[in-house]
Tab-separated table of C-alpha atoms in Angstrom:
chain	number	residue	atom	x	y	z
A	1	MET	CA	36.648	13.645	-68.528
A	2	LEU	CA	39.184	11.045	-67.494
A	3	SER	CA	39.640	8.139	-69.831
A	4	SER	CA	38.641	4.781	-68.334
A	5	LYS	CA	40.241	2.616	-71.008
A	6	PRO	CA	43.098	0.273	-70.042
A	7	LEU	CA	46.547	1.734	-69.490
A	8	ASN	CA	48.621	2.083	-72.602
A	9	THR	CA	51.213	-0.662	-71.993
A	10	ASP	CA	52.372	-3.562	-74.130
A	11	ASN	CA	52.470	-7.160	-72.934
A	12	ARG	CA	56.119	-7.006	-71.906
A	13	SER	CA	55.467	-4.008	-69.670
A	14	LYS	CA	52.285	-5.122	-67.963
A	15	LEU	CA	53.980	-6.672	-64.962
A	16	PHE	CA	56.092	-3.565	-64.358
A	17	ALA	CA	53.076	-1.280	-64.857
A	18	LYS	CA	51.065	-3.365	-62.372
A	19	ARG	CA	53.780	-2.978	-59.755
A	20	VAL	CA	53.992	0.784	-60.274
A	21	GLN	CA	50.211	0.992	-60.213
A	22	ASP	CA	50.127	-0.889	-56.895
A	23	TYR	CA	52.700	1.557	-55.512
A	24	TYR	CA	50.611	4.593	-56.416
A	25	THR	CA	47.473	2.903	-55.111
A	26	GLU	CA	49.163	2.290	-51.764
A	27	LEU	CA	50.596	5.809	-51.666
A	28	PHE	CA	47.553	7.839	-52.714
A	29	CYS	CA	44.562	5.513	-52.363
A	30	PRO	CA	45.209	3.296	-49.322
A	31	GLU	CA	41.458	2.768	-48.961
A	32	LYS	CA	41.457	1.392	-52.531
A	33	ILE	CA	38.183	3.126	-53.279
A	34	CYS	CA	39.127	3.703	-56.931
A	35	THR	CA	39.109	1.115	-59.675
A	36	GLU	CA	42.513	0.311	-61.142
A	37	THR	CA	41.770	1.889	-64.492
A	38	ALA	CA	39.754	4.906	-63.370
A	39	CYS	CA	41.692	6.369	-60.440
A	40	PRO	CA	42.749	9.910	-61.479
A	41	LEU	CA	45.987	9.790	-59.519
A	42	ILE	CA	47.056	6.449	-60.969
A	43	LEU	CA	46.134	7.525	-64.483
A	44	ALA	CA	48.047	10.764	-64.081
A	45	ALA	CA	51.160	8.972	-62.858
A	46	LEU	CA	51.174	6.125	-65.371
A	47	ASN	CA	49.467	7.573	-68.407
A	48	PRO	CA	49.489	11.389	-68.190
A	49	LYS	CA	48.529	11.835	-71.842
A	50	GLU	CA	45.320	9.934	-71.167
A	51	THR	CA	44.127	12.534	-68.637
A	52	ASN	CA	42.786	16.043	-68.719
A	53	MET	CA	43.367	16.909	-65.056
A	54	LYS	CA	43.343	20.494	-63.868
A	55	THR	CA	46.657	21.902	-62.758
A	56	ASN	CA	46.348	23.073	-59.171
A	57	THR	CA	48.621	24.970	-56.863
A	58	ALA	CA	49.232	25.308	-53.140
A	59	VAL	CA	48.155	28.681	-51.776
A	60	LEU	CA	48.885	30.740	-48.674
A	61	HIS	CA	45.541	31.790	-47.228
A	62	LEU	CA	46.876	34.405	-44.814
A	63	LYS	CA	45.461	37.879	-45.291
A	64	SER	CA	47.617	39.288	-42.498
A	65	ARG	CA	50.665	38.416	-40.432
A	66	ASP	CA	48.700	37.785	-37.269
A	67	PRO	CA	51.205	35.835	-35.111
A	68	GLN	CA	48.730	33.221	-33.931
A	69	LYS	CA	47.330	32.605	-37.407
A	70	VAL	CA	50.827	32.325	-38.866
A	71	TYR	CA	51.792	29.915	-36.082
A	72	ASN	CA	48.651	27.805	-36.577
A	73	LEU	CA	49.278	27.384	-40.304
A	74	ALA	CA	53.014	26.865	-39.818
A	75	GLY	CA	52.361	24.174	-37.226
A	76	LYS	CA	49.977	22.393	-39.577
A	77	VAL	CA	52.418	22.580	-42.487
A	78	TYR	CA	55.367	21.421	-40.391
A	79	THR	CA	53.448	18.463	-38.929
A	80	SER	CA	52.169	17.403	-42.351
A	81	MET	CA	55.478	17.729	-44.173
A	82	PHE	CA	57.407	16.045	-41.363
A	83	ALA	CA	55.011	13.079	-41.588
A	84	ASN	CA	55.574	12.908	-45.359
A	85	GLN	CA	59.315	13.547	-45.577
A	86	SER	CA	59.718	10.836	-48.212
A	87	ILE	CA	57.651	12.997	-50.567
A	88	PHE	CA	58.864	16.449	-49.564
A	89	GLN	CA	62.593	16.041	-50.004
A	90	ALA	CA	65.116	18.809	-50.694
A	91	THR	CA	62.762	21.610	-49.667
A	92	ASP	CA	64.050	25.136	-49.203
A	93	PRO	CA	64.127	25.748	-46.294
A	94	THR	CA	64.550	22.247	-44.921
A	95	ILE	CA	61.719	20.814	-42.858
A	96	GLU	CA	64.024	20.649	-39.835
A	97	ALA	CA	65.024	24.309	-40.088
A	98	PHE	CA	61.391	25.324	-40.534
A	99	GLY	CA	60.374	23.350	-37.453
A	100	THR	CA	63.046	25.113	-35.398
A	101	GLU	CA	61.721	28.556	-36.341
A	102	VAL	CA	58.099	27.518	-35.716
A	103	THR	CA	59.108	26.388	-32.216
A	104	LYS	CA	60.771	29.762	-31.641
A	105	LEU	CA	57.571	31.542	-32.675
A	106	ASP	CA	55.539	29.419	-30.283
A	107	ALA	CA	57.928	30.275	-27.445
A	108	ALA	CA	57.852	33.980	-28.316
A	109	ILE	CA	54.044	34.068	-28.302
A	110	LYS	CA	53.890	32.291	-24.946
A	111	ALA	CA	56.526	34.643	-23.469
A	112	LYS	CA	54.544	37.821	-24.214
A	113	ASP	CA	54.029	39.855	-21.069
A	114	GLY	CA	53.066	43.254	-22.429
A	115	SER	CA	56.602	44.555	-22.793
A	116	LYS	CA	57.613	46.225	-26.045
A	117	ILE	CA	60.738	44.081	-26.348
A	118	LYS	CA	58.850	40.788	-26.228
A	119	ALA	CA	56.087	42.135	-28.465
A	120	GLN	CA	58.710	43.072	-31.059
A	121	ALA	CA	60.283	39.619	-30.722
A	122	VAL	CA	56.935	38.086	-31.669
A	123	ILE	CA	56.607	40.390	-34.677
A	124	ASP	CA	60.149	39.633	-35.836
A	125	GLN	CA	59.776	35.862	-35.474
A	126	THR	CA	56.377	35.964	-37.185
A	127	GLY	CA	58.096	37.601	-40.164
A	128	VAL	CA	60.718	34.861	-40.231
A	129	VAL	CA	58.143	32.054	-40.203
A	130	HIS	CA	55.892	33.831	-42.713
A	131	GLY	CA	58.831	34.181	-45.108
A	132	MET	CA	59.696	30.496	-44.703
A	133	LEU	CA	56.091	29.559	-45.447
A	134	LYS	CA	56.350	31.474	-48.736
A	135	SER	CA	59.554	29.655	-49.612
A	136	LEU	CA	58.066	26.258	-48.741
A	137	LEU	CA	55.087	27.105	-50.933
A	138	VAL	CA	57.471	27.286	-53.895
A	139	SER	CA	59.024	23.914	-52.965
A	140	VAL	CA	55.635	22.248	-52.536
A	141	ASN	CA	54.385	23.472	-55.910
A	142	ARG	CA	57.606	22.273	-57.547
A	143	ILE	CA	57.298	18.811	-55.992
A	144	ALA	CA	53.539	18.449	-56.447
A	145	ALA	CA	53.544	19.668	-60.061
A	146	GLY	CA	49.815	20.368	-59.852
A	147	ASP	CA	48.866	17.141	-58.030
A	148	THR	CA	46.107	18.002	-55.544
A	149	ALA	CA	46.766	14.962	-53.345
A	150	ILE	CA	50.424	15.863	-52.832
A	151	ILE	CA	49.571	19.514	-52.178
A	152	LEU	CA	47.124	18.536	-49.443
A	153	LEU	CA	49.700	16.214	-47.878
A	154	SER	CA	51.878	19.294	-47.328
A	155	GLY	CA	49.371	20.979	-45.037
A	156	PHE	CA	48.841	23.899	-47.420
A	157	ASP	CA	45.468	24.617	-48.997
A	158	CYS	CA	44.910	23.934	-52.693
A	159	ASN	CA	43.288	26.498	-54.929
A	160	ASN	CA	41.472	23.754	-56.897
A	161	GLU	CA	41.398	25.954	-59.965
A	162	SER	CA	43.254	25.816	-63.232
A	163	THR	CA	46.411	27.939	-63.337
A	164	LEU	CA	48.908	28.709	-66.051
A	165	HIS	CA	51.920	28.181	-63.798
A	166	ASP	CA	53.641	31.147	-65.400
A	167	ILE	CA	56.878	32.272	-63.820
A	168	PRO	CA	58.289	35.751	-64.518
A	169	ALA	CA	60.481	36.393	-67.538
A	170	LYS	CA	64.125	37.367	-67.280
A	171	ALA	CA	64.589	40.536	-65.253
A	172	VAL	CA	66.232	43.654	-66.661
A	173	ILE	CA	67.925	46.268	-64.475
A	174	LYS	CA	67.385	49.780	-65.878
A	175	ARG	CA	69.978	51.535	-63.731
A	176	LEU	CA	71.797	51.570	-60.392
A	177	GLU	CA	72.201	54.671	-58.235
A	178	ASP	CA	73.554	55.561	-54.809
A	179	GLY	CA	71.027	54.634	-52.169
A	180	SER	CA	69.547	56.702	-49.360
A	181	VAL	CA	72.548	56.122	-47.073
A	182	ALA	CA	76.285	55.797	-47.590
A	183	CYS	CA	77.526	52.543	-49.134
A	184	SER	CA	74.132	51.553	-50.476
A	185	ALA	CA	72.695	50.920	-53.926
A	186	LYS	CA	69.221	51.640	-55.268
A	187	ILE	CA	68.020	49.361	-58.070
A	188	TYR	CA	65.597	50.585	-60.720
A	189	MET	CA	63.668	48.221	-62.995
A	190	ASP	CA	60.234	47.820	-64.536
A	191	ALA	CA	57.697	45.481	-62.987
A	192	LEU	CA	57.715	41.961	-64.407
A	193	PRO	CA	54.436	40.271	-65.412
A	194	HIS	CA	53.463	37.476	-62.995
A	195	ALA	CA	56.062	38.617	-60.419
A	196	ASP	CA	54.953	39.321	-56.838
A	197	ARG	CA	58.446	39.283	-55.283
A	198	TYR	CA	61.989	40.196	-56.241
A	199	LYS	CA	65.343	38.759	-55.203
A	200	VAL	CA	68.586	40.756	-55.271
A	201	GLU	CA	71.962	39.024	-55.319
A	202	THR	CA	75.516	40.393	-55.278
A	203	THR	CA	79.029	39.145	-55.880
A	204	THR	CA	82.529	40.392	-56.620
A	205	THR	CA	83.168	37.490	-59.022
A	206	PRO	CA	80.200	37.273	-61.412
A	207	ASP	CA	81.589	34.314	-63.349
A	208	ASP	CA	81.575	32.146	-60.226
A	209	ALA	CA	78.040	30.759	-59.954
A	210	GLU	CA	78.567	29.764	-56.319
A	211	SER	CA	79.665	33.229	-55.234
A	212	TRP	CA	76.304	34.986	-55.563
A	213	GLU	CA	74.792	35.963	-52.210
A	214	THR	CA	71.155	36.919	-51.642
A	215	GLN	CA	70.791	40.424	-50.204
A	216	ILE	CA	67.022	40.832	-50.563
A	217	ASP	CA	64.506	37.992	-50.684
A	218	PHE	CA	60.766	38.525	-51.299
A	219	GLY	CA	61.404	42.246	-51.800
A	220	GLY	CA	58.949	44.710	-53.242
A	221	LEU	CA	59.759	46.521	-56.475
A	222	LYS	CA	59.920	49.911	-54.734
A	223	LYS	CA	62.218	48.672	-51.964
A	224	LEU	CA	65.115	47.291	-53.947
A	225	GLU	CA	67.877	49.022	-52.023
A	226	ILE	CA	70.832	47.162	-50.528
A	227	ARG	CA	72.909	48.605	-47.715
A	228	GLY	CA	76.082	47.835	-45.807
A	229	LEU	CA	78.257	47.595	-48.905
A	230	VAL	CA	82.021	48.122	-48.788
A	231	ALA	CA	83.093	51.560	-49.989
A	232	ALA	CA	85.045	51.601	-53.278
A	233	GLN	CA	84.725	47.826	-53.694
A	234	LYS	CA	83.348	46.985	-57.125
A	235	ILE	CA	80.420	44.581	-56.939
A	236	TYR	CA	77.982	43.056	-59.395
A	237	ILE	CA	74.241	43.061	-58.861
A	238	ARG	CA	71.500	40.950	-60.411
A	239	VAL	CA	67.758	40.697	-59.806
A	240	SER	CA	65.208	37.897	-60.306
A	241	GLY	CA	61.417	38.089	-60.299
A	242	GLY	CA	59.398	35.308	-58.728
A	243	ASN	CA	56.016	34.013	-57.594
A	244	THR	CA	54.690	30.916	-55.826
A	245	HIS	CA	55.746	28.730	-58.770
A	246	GLY	CA	59.413	29.730	-58.723
A	247	TRP	CA	61.975	32.324	-59.762
A	248	GLY	CA	62.499	33.624	-63.262
A	249	ALA	CA	65.908	33.995	-64.884
A	250	PRO	CA	68.150	36.581	-63.193
A	251	SER	CA	69.078	39.800	-64.962
A	252	GLU	CA	72.447	40.318	-66.543
A	253	PRO	CA	74.931	41.380	-63.826
A	254	MET	CA	75.437	45.135	-63.545
A	255	ALA	CA	78.548	46.585	-61.936
A	256	PHE	CA	78.393	49.137	-59.128
A	257	ILE	CA	80.982	50.862	-56.908
A	258	PRO	CA	79.575	51.957	-53.514
A	259	ARG	CA	80.651	55.247	-51.987
């Protein structure tokens, strides 16, 4: 149960607390249907230790990559997040970039005429938008921090159930081998608890944090193979496990020389 006792502020802080409280009331409860001391959102923002709110998460309710269903959800998410840009700042990808790809998907769907080329264009663009939805899901959960109201403002659904918000532990690469084609590398590692995706990054200068480049994003454990490497050029590879709440710590870099 939520506590309905007055907010825990001293006399010198009451004026400031009232102003912050008014801000949250205007932001989350514009209808002012809650009392000042009982509104869950206001209590959570001003006095989190006084609450016992469930921690919720945004979810992606897409059982398949049906182009129209992906477009419908993407359009809803883009419209909602664009209207609430002051809340959803520094998302990855940016709202603008996401909107551009959603528009491309819409155009691709409308351009279908039965040809294999245009059908493949729809499939490819659906994959792009679906991947961006997964990335935005991570950003929304980071920004919302379990707040149902903020999650719903994003256009995503909320699971409305308690979650542990566990992110995967640090990854460990077991070994690297030549891949299935020339100048490729196959990465072997054990599955990480709570991980449903894996990210592979490479660099030639492992001590330079800005030099790491993503080669595989949202990859499956059995498909961690990178191609197109430069023969005889020593590179370093690291892997991270992730889920909708974020990425775990990357593995220690492991050196590899393609051939």
